[in-house]
Tab-separated table of C-alpha atoms (C1' of nucleotides) in Angstrom:
chain	number	residue	atom	x	y	z
A	29	UNK	CA	-8.611	-24.734	-17.333
A	30	UNK	CA	-10.106	-21.279	-17.702
A	31	UNK	CA	-9.145	-20.770	-21.333
A	32	UNK	CA	-11.618	-18.676	-23.268
A	33	UNK	CA	-11.614	-21.228	-26.103
A	34	UNK	CA	-13.101	-23.812	-23.748
A	35	UNK	CA	-15.413	-21.428	-21.936
A	36	UNK	CA	-17.340	-20.472	-25.061
A	37	UNK	CA	-16.408	-23.502	-27.175
A	38	UNK	CA	-14.780	-21.535	-29.935
A	39	UNK	CA	-11.643	-23.132	-31.301
A	40	UNK	CA	-9.835	-20.206	-32.829
A	41	UNK	CA	-9.839	-16.454	-33.216
A	42	UNK	CA	-8.872	-14.208	-36.101
A	43	UNK	CA	-5.988	-12.679	-34.145
A	44	UNK	CA	-4.993	-11.864	-30.536
A	45	UNK	CA	-6.832	-8.523	-30.707
A	46	UNK	CA	-10.128	-10.084	-31.633
A	47	UNK	CA	-9.578	-12.775	-29.043
A	48	UNK	CA	-8.863	-10.118	-26.415
A	49	UNK	CA	-12.156	-8.360	-27.114
A	50	UNK	CA	-14.126	-11.570	-26.715
A	51	UNK	CA	-12.087	-12.455	-23.648
A	52	UNK	CA	-12.825	-9.078	-22.074
A	53	UNK	CA	-16.552	-9.370	-22.740
A	54	UNK	CA	-16.589	-12.838	-21.233
A	55	UNK	CA	-14.503	-11.837	-18.222
A	56	UNK	CA	-16.793	-8.879	-17.636
A	57	UNK	CA	-19.743	-11.216	-17.412
A	58	UNK	CA	-17.811	-13.397	-14.949
A	59	UNK	CA	-17.126	-10.400	-12.707
A	60	UNK	CA	-20.623	-8.957	-12.885
A	61	UNK	CA	-22.229	-12.299	-12.056
A	62	UNK	CA	-20.118	-12.449	-8.926
A	63	UNK	CA	-20.911	-8.851	-7.997
A	64	UNK	CA	-24.634	-9.373	-8.476
A	65	UNK	CA	-24.774	-12.269	-6.051
A	66	UNK	CA	-22.773	-10.248	-3.548
A	67	UNK	CA	-25.146	-7.273	-3.699
A	68	UNK	CA	-28.385	-9.246	-3.891
A	69	UNK	CA	-29.041	-9.455	-0.120
A	70	UNK	CA	-28.629	-5.680	0.272
A	71	UNK	CA	-31.254	-4.658	-2.294
A	72	UNK	CA	-28.743	-2.622	-4.257
A	73	UNK	CA	-27.290	-3.129	-7.733
A	74	UNK	CA	-23.585	-2.791	-8.637
A	75	UNK	CA	-24.394	0.379	-10.584
A	76	UNK	CA	-26.210	1.948	-7.645
A	77	UNK	CA	-23.316	0.987	-5.377
A	78	UNK	CA	-20.924	2.717	-7.745
A	79	UNK	CA	-22.960	5.922	-7.557
A	80	UNK	CA	-22.849	5.815	-3.761
A	81	UNK	CA	-19.072	5.428	-3.930
A	82	UNK	CA	-18.779	8.437	-6.226
A	83	UNK	CA	-20.892	10.504	-3.833
A	84	UNK	CA	-18.840	9.559	-0.796
A	85	UNK	CA	-15.697	10.396	-2.739
A	86	UNK	CA	-16.842	14.007	-2.636
A	87	UNK	CA	-16.359	14.145	1.134
A	88	UNK	CA	-19.653	15.705	2.074
A	89	UNK	CA	-19.765	18.099	-0.846
A	90	UNK	CA	-22.929	17.715	-2.910
A	91	UNK	CA	-22.443	16.462	-6.445
A	92	UNK	CA	-24.462	17.239	-9.550
A	93	UNK	CA	-26.010	14.550	-11.706
A	94	UNK	CA	-23.731	15.317	-14.635
A	95	UNK	CA	-20.662	15.134	-12.416
A	96	UNK	CA	-21.782	11.674	-11.283
A	97	UNK	CA	-22.296	10.693	-14.903
A	98	UNK	CA	-18.725	11.772	-15.740
A	99	UNK	CA	-17.304	9.521	-13.054
A	100	UNK	CA	-19.406	6.484	-13.780
A	101	UNK	CA	-17.830	3.335	-15.139
A	102	UNK	CA	-20.367	3.285	-17.912
A	103	UNK	CA	-20.651	6.723	-19.472
A	104	UNK	CA	-23.796	5.708	-21.347
A	105	UNK	CA	-25.609	4.876	-18.158
A	106	UNK	CA	-28.302	7.106	-16.708
A	107	UNK	CA	-27.270	8.820	-13.494
A	108	UNK	CA	-30.603	10.597	-13.215
A	109	UNK	CA	-32.572	7.380	-12.892
A	110	UNK	CA	-30.015	5.692	-10.636
A	111	UNK	CA	-30.132	8.680	-8.273
A	112	UNK	CA	-33.922	8.434	-8.244
A	113	UNK	CA	-33.726	4.779	-7.190
A	114	UNK	CA	-31.215	5.602	-4.466
A	115	UNK	CA	-33.442	8.427	-3.208
A	116	UNK	CA	-36.441	6.127	-2.939
A	117	UNK	CA	-34.366	3.865	-0.697
A	118	UNK	CA	-33.186	6.769	1.451
A	119	UNK	CA	-29.501	6.513	0.598
A	120	UNK	CA	-29.198	9.918	-1.094
A	121	UNK	CA	-30.843	13.341	-0.871
A	122	UNK	CA	-31.547	15.496	-3.882
A	123	UNK	CA	-31.852	19.281	-3.636
A	124	UNK	CA	-32.136	22.008	-6.229
A	125	UNK	CA	-28.837	23.830	-6.637
A	126	UNK	CA	-29.388	27.452	-5.529
A	127	UNK	CA	-26.765	29.040	-7.804
A	128	UNK	CA	-28.021	27.267	-10.920
A	129	UNK	CA	-31.541	25.956	-10.816
A	130	UNK	CA	-30.929	23.605	-13.729
A	131	UNK	CA	-28.585	21.591	-11.584
A	132	UNK	CA	-29.439	19.139	-8.839
A	133	UNK	CA	-27.218	18.626	-5.818
A	134	UNK	CA	-27.002	15.010	-4.769
A	135	UNK	CA	-25.741	14.101	-1.309
A	136	UNK	CA	-25.250	10.723	0.323
A	137	UNK	CA	-27.186	10.248	3.562
A	138	UNK	CA	-25.923	8.713	6.811
A	139	UNK	CA	-27.853	5.555	5.940
A	140	UNK	CA	-26.116	5.548	2.564
A	141	UNK	CA	-22.711	5.938	4.178
A	142	UNK	CA	-23.484	3.146	6.626
A	143	UNK	CA	-24.525	0.778	3.841
A	144	UNK	CA	-21.504	1.743	1.789
A	145	UNK	CA	-19.140	0.962	4.673
A	146	UNK	CA	-20.575	-2.540	4.991
A	147	UNK	CA	-20.628	-3.199	1.258
A	148	UNK	CA	-17.192	-1.799	0.535
A	149	UNK	CA	-15.527	-4.289	2.859
A	150	UNK	CA	-17.400	-7.156	1.220
A	151	UNK	CA	-16.607	-5.934	-2.274
A	152	UNK	CA	-12.930	-5.437	-1.559
A	153	UNK	CA	-12.595	-8.909	-0.089
A	154	UNK	CA	-14.620	-10.440	-2.908
A	155	UNK	CA	-12.527	-8.730	-5.589
A	156	UNK	CA	-9.340	-10.152	-4.137
A	157	UNK	CA	-10.869	-13.629	-4.200
A	158	UNK	CA	-12.431	-13.279	-7.623
A	159	UNK	CA	-9.274	-12.008	-9.330
A	160	UNK	CA	-7.108	-15.100	-9.363
A	161	UNK	CA	-3.826	-13.310	-10.058
A	162	UNK	CA	-0.585	-12.478	-8.281
A	163	UNK	CA	-0.040	-8.836	-7.337
A	164	UNK	CA	2.469	-8.375	-10.154
A	165	UNK	CA	0.059	-9.826	-12.668
A	166	UNK	CA	-2.772	-7.588	-11.503
A	167	UNK	CA	-0.515	-4.560	-11.932
A	168	UNK	CA	0.417	-5.743	-15.395
A	169	UNK	CA	-3.243	-6.263	-16.290
A	170	UNK	CA	-4.023	-2.694	-15.252
A	171	UNK	CA	-1.230	-1.392	-17.432
A	172	UNK	CA	-2.426	-3.381	-20.419
A	173	UNK	CA	-6.023	-2.218	-20.010
A	174	UNK	CA	-4.953	1.416	-19.687
A	175	UNK	CA	-2.868	1.100	-22.829
A	176	UNK	CA	-5.574	-0.822	-24.698
A	177	UNK	CA	-7.915	2.185	-24.510
A	178	UNK	CA	-5.099	4.646	-25.189
B	229	UNK	CA	-3.371	9.516	-21.011
B	230	UNK	CA	-5.717	6.552	-20.723
B	231	UNK	CA	-5.120	5.819	-17.044
B	232	UNK	CA	-8.185	4.588	-15.226
B	233	UNK	CA	-7.527	7.060	-12.377
B	234	UNK	CA	-8.072	9.946	-14.787
B	235	UNK	CA	-10.907	8.354	-16.704
B	236	UNK	CA	-13.164	8.032	-13.674
B	237	UNK	CA	-11.460	10.678	-11.506
B	238	UNK	CA	-10.598	8.323	-8.700
B	239	UNK	CA	-7.199	8.902	-7.176
B	240	UNK	CA	-6.420	5.569	-5.593
B	241	UNK	CA	-7.575	2.015	-5.216
B	242	UNK	CA	-7.452	-0.399	-2.308
B	243	UNK	CA	-5.089	-2.746	-4.156
B	244	UNK	CA	-4.234	-3.868	-7.706
B	245	UNK	CA	-7.002	-6.489	-7.641
B	246	UNK	CA	-9.710	-3.985	-6.848
B	247	UNK	CA	-8.267	-1.613	-9.391
B	248	UNK	CA	-8.280	-4.381	-12.003
B	249	UNK	CA	-11.980	-5.062	-11.456
B	250	UNK	CA	-12.865	-1.400	-11.921
B	251	UNK	CA	-10.527	-1.190	-14.885
B	252	UNK	CA	-12.191	-4.198	-16.513
B	253	UNK	CA	-15.677	-2.804	-16.012
B	254	UNK	CA	-14.599	0.508	-17.504
B	255	UNK	CA	-12.788	-1.104	-20.436
B	256	UNK	CA	-15.844	-3.239	-21.127
B	257	UNK	CA	-17.931	-0.111	-21.460
B	258	UNK	CA	-15.326	1.358	-23.814
B	259	UNK	CA	-15.491	-1.711	-26.040
B	260	UNK	CA	-19.256	-2.023	-26.021
B	261	UNK	CA	-19.746	1.629	-26.899
B	262	UNK	CA	-17.548	1.130	-29.941
B	263	UNK	CA	-19.357	-2.073	-30.915
B	264	UNK	CA	-22.763	-0.447	-30.618
B	265	UNK	CA	-21.934	2.338	-33.022
B	266	UNK	CA	-20.517	-0.202	-35.441
B	267	UNK	CA	-23.688	-2.322	-35.403
B	268	UNK	CA	-26.185	0.526	-35.339
B	269	UNK	CA	-26.595	0.911	-39.132
B	270	UNK	CA	-27.330	-2.803	-39.543
B	271	UNK	CA	-30.244	-2.975	-37.112
B	272	UNK	CA	-28.558	-5.663	-35.039
B	273	UNK	CA	-27.168	-5.602	-31.501
B	274	UNK	CA	-23.787	-7.036	-30.447
B	275	UNK	CA	-25.596	-9.797	-28.578
B	276	UNK	CA	-27.667	-10.768	-31.606
B	277	UNK	CA	-24.524	-10.732	-33.736
B	278	UNK	CA	-22.877	-13.083	-31.281
B	279	UNK	CA	-25.781	-15.534	-31.577
B	280	UNK	CA	-25.469	-15.477	-35.379
B	281	UNK	CA	-21.765	-16.246	-35.037
B	282	UNK	CA	-22.495	-19.188	-32.767
B	283	UNK	CA	-25.022	-20.531	-35.260
B	284	UNK	CA	-22.652	-20.265	-38.204
B	285	UNK	CA	-19.984	-22.009	-36.127
B	286	UNK	CA	-22.164	-25.100	-36.326
B	287	UNK	CA	-21.571	-25.390	-40.096
B	288	UNK	CA	-25.146	-25.871	-41.175
B	289	UNK	CA	-26.097	-28.124	-38.288
B	290	UNK	CA	-29.090	-26.800	-36.364
B	291	UNK	CA	-28.395	-25.750	-32.791
B	292	UNK	CA	-30.697	-25.861	-29.785
B	293	UNK	CA	-31.458	-22.829	-27.676
B	294	UNK	CA	-29.650	-24.235	-24.660
B	295	UNK	CA	-26.584	-24.992	-26.744
B	296	UNK	CA	-26.546	-21.361	-27.881
B	297	UNK	CA	-26.901	-20.268	-24.274
B	298	UNK	CA	-23.866	-22.368	-23.293
B	299	UNK	CA	-21.702	-20.656	-25.889
B	300	UNK	CA	-22.832	-17.111	-25.216
B	301	UNK	CA	-20.431	-14.578	-23.758
B	302	UNK	CA	-22.939	-13.755	-21.097
B	303	UNK	CA	-24.319	-16.945	-19.572
B	304	UNK	CA	-27.090	-15.030	-17.820
B	305	UNK	CA	-28.455	-13.722	-21.087
B	306	UNK	CA	-31.611	-15.051	-22.682
B	307	UNK	CA	-31.012	-16.994	-25.864
B	308	UNK	CA	-34.709	-17.691	-26.313
B	309	UNK	CA	-35.599	-14.028	-26.710
B	310	UNK	CA	-32.554	-13.202	-28.814
B	311	UNK	CA	-33.470	-16.001	-31.210
B	312	UNK	CA	-37.000	-14.629	-31.398
B	313	UNK	CA	-35.658	-11.203	-32.406
B	314	UNK	CA	-33.406	-12.755	-35.028
B	315	UNK	CA	-36.312	-14.779	-36.409
B	316	UNK	CA	-38.460	-11.674	-36.787
B	317	UNK	CA	-35.700	-10.164	-38.908
B	318	UNK	CA	-35.370	-13.284	-41.037
B	319	UNK	CA	-31.817	-14.161	-40.030
B	320	UNK	CA	-32.640	-17.490	-38.353
B	321	UNK	CA	-35.228	-20.250	-38.677
B	322	UNK	CA	-36.672	-22.098	-35.720
B	323	UNK	CA	-38.094	-25.611	-36.041
B	324	UNK	CA	-39.283	-28.114	-33.498
B	325	UNK	CA	-36.711	-30.817	-32.960
B	326	UNK	CA	-38.268	-34.113	-34.139
B	327	UNK	CA	-36.345	-36.386	-31.765
B	328	UNK	CA	-37.151	-34.304	-28.693
B	329	UNK	CA	-40.126	-32.000	-28.911
B	330	UNK	CA	-38.950	-29.935	-25.945
B	331	UNK	CA	-36.023	-28.738	-27.983
B	332	UNK	CA	-35.988	-26.169	-30.749
B	333	UNK	CA	-33.583	-26.372	-33.657
B	334	UNK	CA	-32.225	-22.993	-34.658
B	335	UNK	CA	-30.623	-22.516	-38.052
B	336	UNK	CA	-29.057	-19.445	-39.607
B	337	UNK	CA	-30.634	-18.428	-42.932
B	338	UNK	CA	-28.831	-17.355	-46.100
B	339	UNK	CA	-29.735	-13.742	-45.286
B	340	UNK	CA	-28.222	-14.254	-41.836
B	341	UNK	CA	-25.035	-15.673	-43.315
B	342	UNK	CA	-24.826	-12.792	-45.754
B	343	UNK	CA	-25.216	-10.198	-42.995
B	344	UNK	CA	-22.720	-12.029	-40.826
B	345	UNK	CA	-20.123	-12.001	-43.587
B	346	UNK	CA	-20.403	-8.237	-43.932
B	347	UNK	CA	-20.415	-7.581	-40.208
B	348	UNK	CA	-17.610	-9.943	-39.344
B	349	UNK	CA	-15.170	-8.110	-41.579
B	350	UNK	CA	-16.143	-4.797	-39.996
B	351	UNK	CA	-15.904	-6.183	-36.473
B	352	UNK	CA	-12.524	-7.767	-37.045
B	353	UNK	CA	-11.087	-4.565	-38.473
B	354	UNK	CA	-12.669	-2.491	-35.727
B	355	UNK	CA	-11.302	-4.731	-32.981
B	356	UNK	CA	-7.780	-4.351	-34.286
B	357	UNK	CA	-8.182	-0.573	-34.255
B	358	UNK	CA	-9.918	-0.418	-30.901
B	359	UNK	CA	-7.382	-2.568	-29.075
B	360	UNK	CA	-4.384	-0.273	-28.936
B	361	UNK	CA	-1.836	-2.989	-28.116
B	362	UNK	CA	1.077	-4.757	-29.747
B	363	UNK	CA	0.537	-8.411	-30.684
B	364	UNK	CA	2.646	-9.596	-27.765
B	365	UNK	CA	0.700	-7.444	-25.346
B	366	UNK	CA	-2.631	-8.737	-26.651
B	367	UNK	CA	-1.418	-12.302	-26.144
B	368	UNK	CA	-0.313	-11.437	-22.633
B	369	UNK	CA	-3.678	-9.829	-21.900
B	370	UNK	CA	-5.451	-12.992	-23.002
B	371	UNK	CA	-3.284	-15.068	-20.709
B	372	UNK	CA	-3.949	-12.780	-17.760
B	373	UNK	CA	-7.700	-12.808	-18.344
B	374	UNK	CA	-7.767	-16.597	-18.643
B	375	UNK	CA	-5.818	-16.897	-15.410
B	376	UNK	CA	-7.906	-14.244	-13.637
B	377	UNK	CA	-11.029	-16.404	-13.958
B	378	UNK	CA	-9.145	-19.619	-13.193
C	143	DG	C1'	-48.486	-47.573	-16.807
C	144	DA	C1'	-49.112	-43.836	-13.272
C	145	DA	C1'	-46.553	-40.743	-10.484
C	146	DT	C1'	-42.484	-38.327	-9.959
C	147	DT	C1'	-38.491	-36.059	-11.414
C	148	DA	C1'	-35.658	-33.786	-14.778
C	149	DT	C1'	-34.925	-31.031	-18.774
C	150	DA	C1'	-35.850	-27.425	-22.654
C	151	DA	C1'	-37.793	-23.433	-23.679
C	152	DA	C1'	-40.727	-19.574	-22.947
C	153	DT	C1'	-42.523	-16.006	-20.066
C	154	DG	C1'	-42.899	-12.417	-16.278
C	155	DT	C1'	-40.857	-8.686	-13.956
C	156	DA	C1'	-37.242	-5.665	-12.281
C	157	DT	C1'	-33.024	-3.302	-13.389
C	158	DA	C1'	-29.848	-1.202	-16.465
C	159	DT	C1'	-27.984	0.452	-20.990
C	160	DA	C1'	-28.424	3.168	-25.346
C	161	DC	C1'	-29.801	6.942	-27.411
C	162	DA	C1'	-33.215	10.437	-28.880
C	163	DA	C1'	-36.171	13.945	-27.493
C	164	DA	C1'	-38.395	17.039	-24.295
C	165	DT	C1'	-38.176	20.451	-20.615
C	166	DA	C1'	-36.282	24.047	-18.099
C	167	DA	C1'	-32.940	27.377	-16.866
C	168	DT	C1'	-28.944	30.038	-18.121
C	169	DG	C1'	-25.859	32.606	-21.166
C	170	DT	C1'	-25.174	35.489	-25.148
C	171	DA	C1'	-25.800	38.346	-29.189
C	172	DA	C1'	-28.706	41.259	-31.872
D	63	DT	C1'	-34.854	42.759	-23.908
D	64	DT	C1'	-36.005	39.641	-27.204
D	65	DA	C1'	-34.172	35.812	-29.846
D	66	DC	C1'	-31.132	32.182	-30.089
D	67	DA	C1'	-27.985	28.944	-28.495
D	68	DT	C1'	-26.185	26.189	-24.686
D	69	DT	C1'	-26.360	23.379	-20.656
D	70	DA	C1'	-28.521	20.278	-16.937
D	71	DT	C1'	-31.732	17.151	-16.163
D	72	DT	C1'	-35.608	14.304	-17.071
D	73	DT	C1'	-38.347	11.345	-19.836
D	74	DG	C1'	-39.558	7.983	-23.625
D	75	DT	C1'	-38.665	3.769	-25.844
D	76	DA	C1'	-36.063	-0.201	-27.395
D	77	DT	C1'	-32.817	-3.721	-26.099
D	78	DA	C1'	-30.567	-6.656	-22.895
D	79	DT	C1'	-29.491	-8.752	-18.305
D	80	DA	C1'	-30.905	-11.220	-13.991
D	81	DC	C1'	-33.456	-14.389	-12.045
D	82	DA	C1'	-37.791	-16.758	-10.778
D	83	DT	C1'	-41.658	-19.161	-12.546
D	84	DT	C1'	-44.427	-21.655	-15.880
D	85	DT	C1'	-45.315	-24.921	-19.523
D	86	DA	C1'	-44.411	-28.803	-22.178
D	87	DT	C1'	-42.097	-32.937	-22.961
D	88	DA	C1'	-39.102	-36.691	-21.774
D	89	DA	C1'	-36.959	-39.875	-18.514
D	90	DT	C1'	-37.249	-42.333	-14.138
D	91	DT	C1'	-38.991	-44.910	-10.602
D	92	DC	C1'	-42.466	-47.226	-8.214
DNA sequence: GAATTATAAATGTATATACAAATAATGTAA
DNA sequence: TTACATTATTTGTATATACATTTATAATTC
């Protein structure tokens, strides 16, 4: 029984909206815990992985730090520091943008692409396992989440 | 248009399960951002608030650190340090448990209860506003999330 | 009862989030 | 062109998560 009431030992909630917020926070923790253990052996965090995915999505075009920030799952995160970590591990390159020297062009390296290819397969398989829903239910969940934020 | 594809500028997903994971991570960030700004003026974080709520749920009975940990939304969090922060602000008291000196009894103070009363009202109202769903949809979302983790 | 094992809590360290402030380069208006 | 505002990025600092380790106490097994 995966009911949220049991999981956090809270008998009742003010209303379904308040329950949904708590349920989302708890489910987030469930997902992130699973992701962390998946990424652990590869010396990369889920957030760093997400940045690599954004960079590859640009198909070889360099991307600025602020453009990465815009696409991140957590808008309050810090793309600048994540890029720095990725650079230290050789998965991205950072060059000054010639047309606007305030900007920094970030590009995924071949090593980064290689790592991403390996990880992406693992993540995709793991997500299917970790989300214990039927296809129709997953679609419905996406619709509800999109509307929730609306 | 609150669609996740637009929000993070990603055109397509491998499947509805993978999309749901991304959607949940993004929605979590949306919720937490809102919570943070709500709590900011009161010098308390959402996590600390959650610990206060757990303590009040015990109806005056003291609660051990590990019992708090069990009820937290994020099981990987660190109840010991959160309790320490709350103690510094005078919202909880910490006493050695007489029957087992390894344990620590944590008790919410009157100031803590007072703060909680104020905050809870704000949080409950905010959650209703922030979750842009009908009652039936919120119920459905809770069911899907419970099943997802199942 | 001494040695071992188990449990509760605290601590150490790395990563990330949250948000303000600093720095640097560009754009614009006087 | 100087002054001012805007934008891109970095940096500073506090909080929290993640996970391993340490410390203290209690329970157990020999």
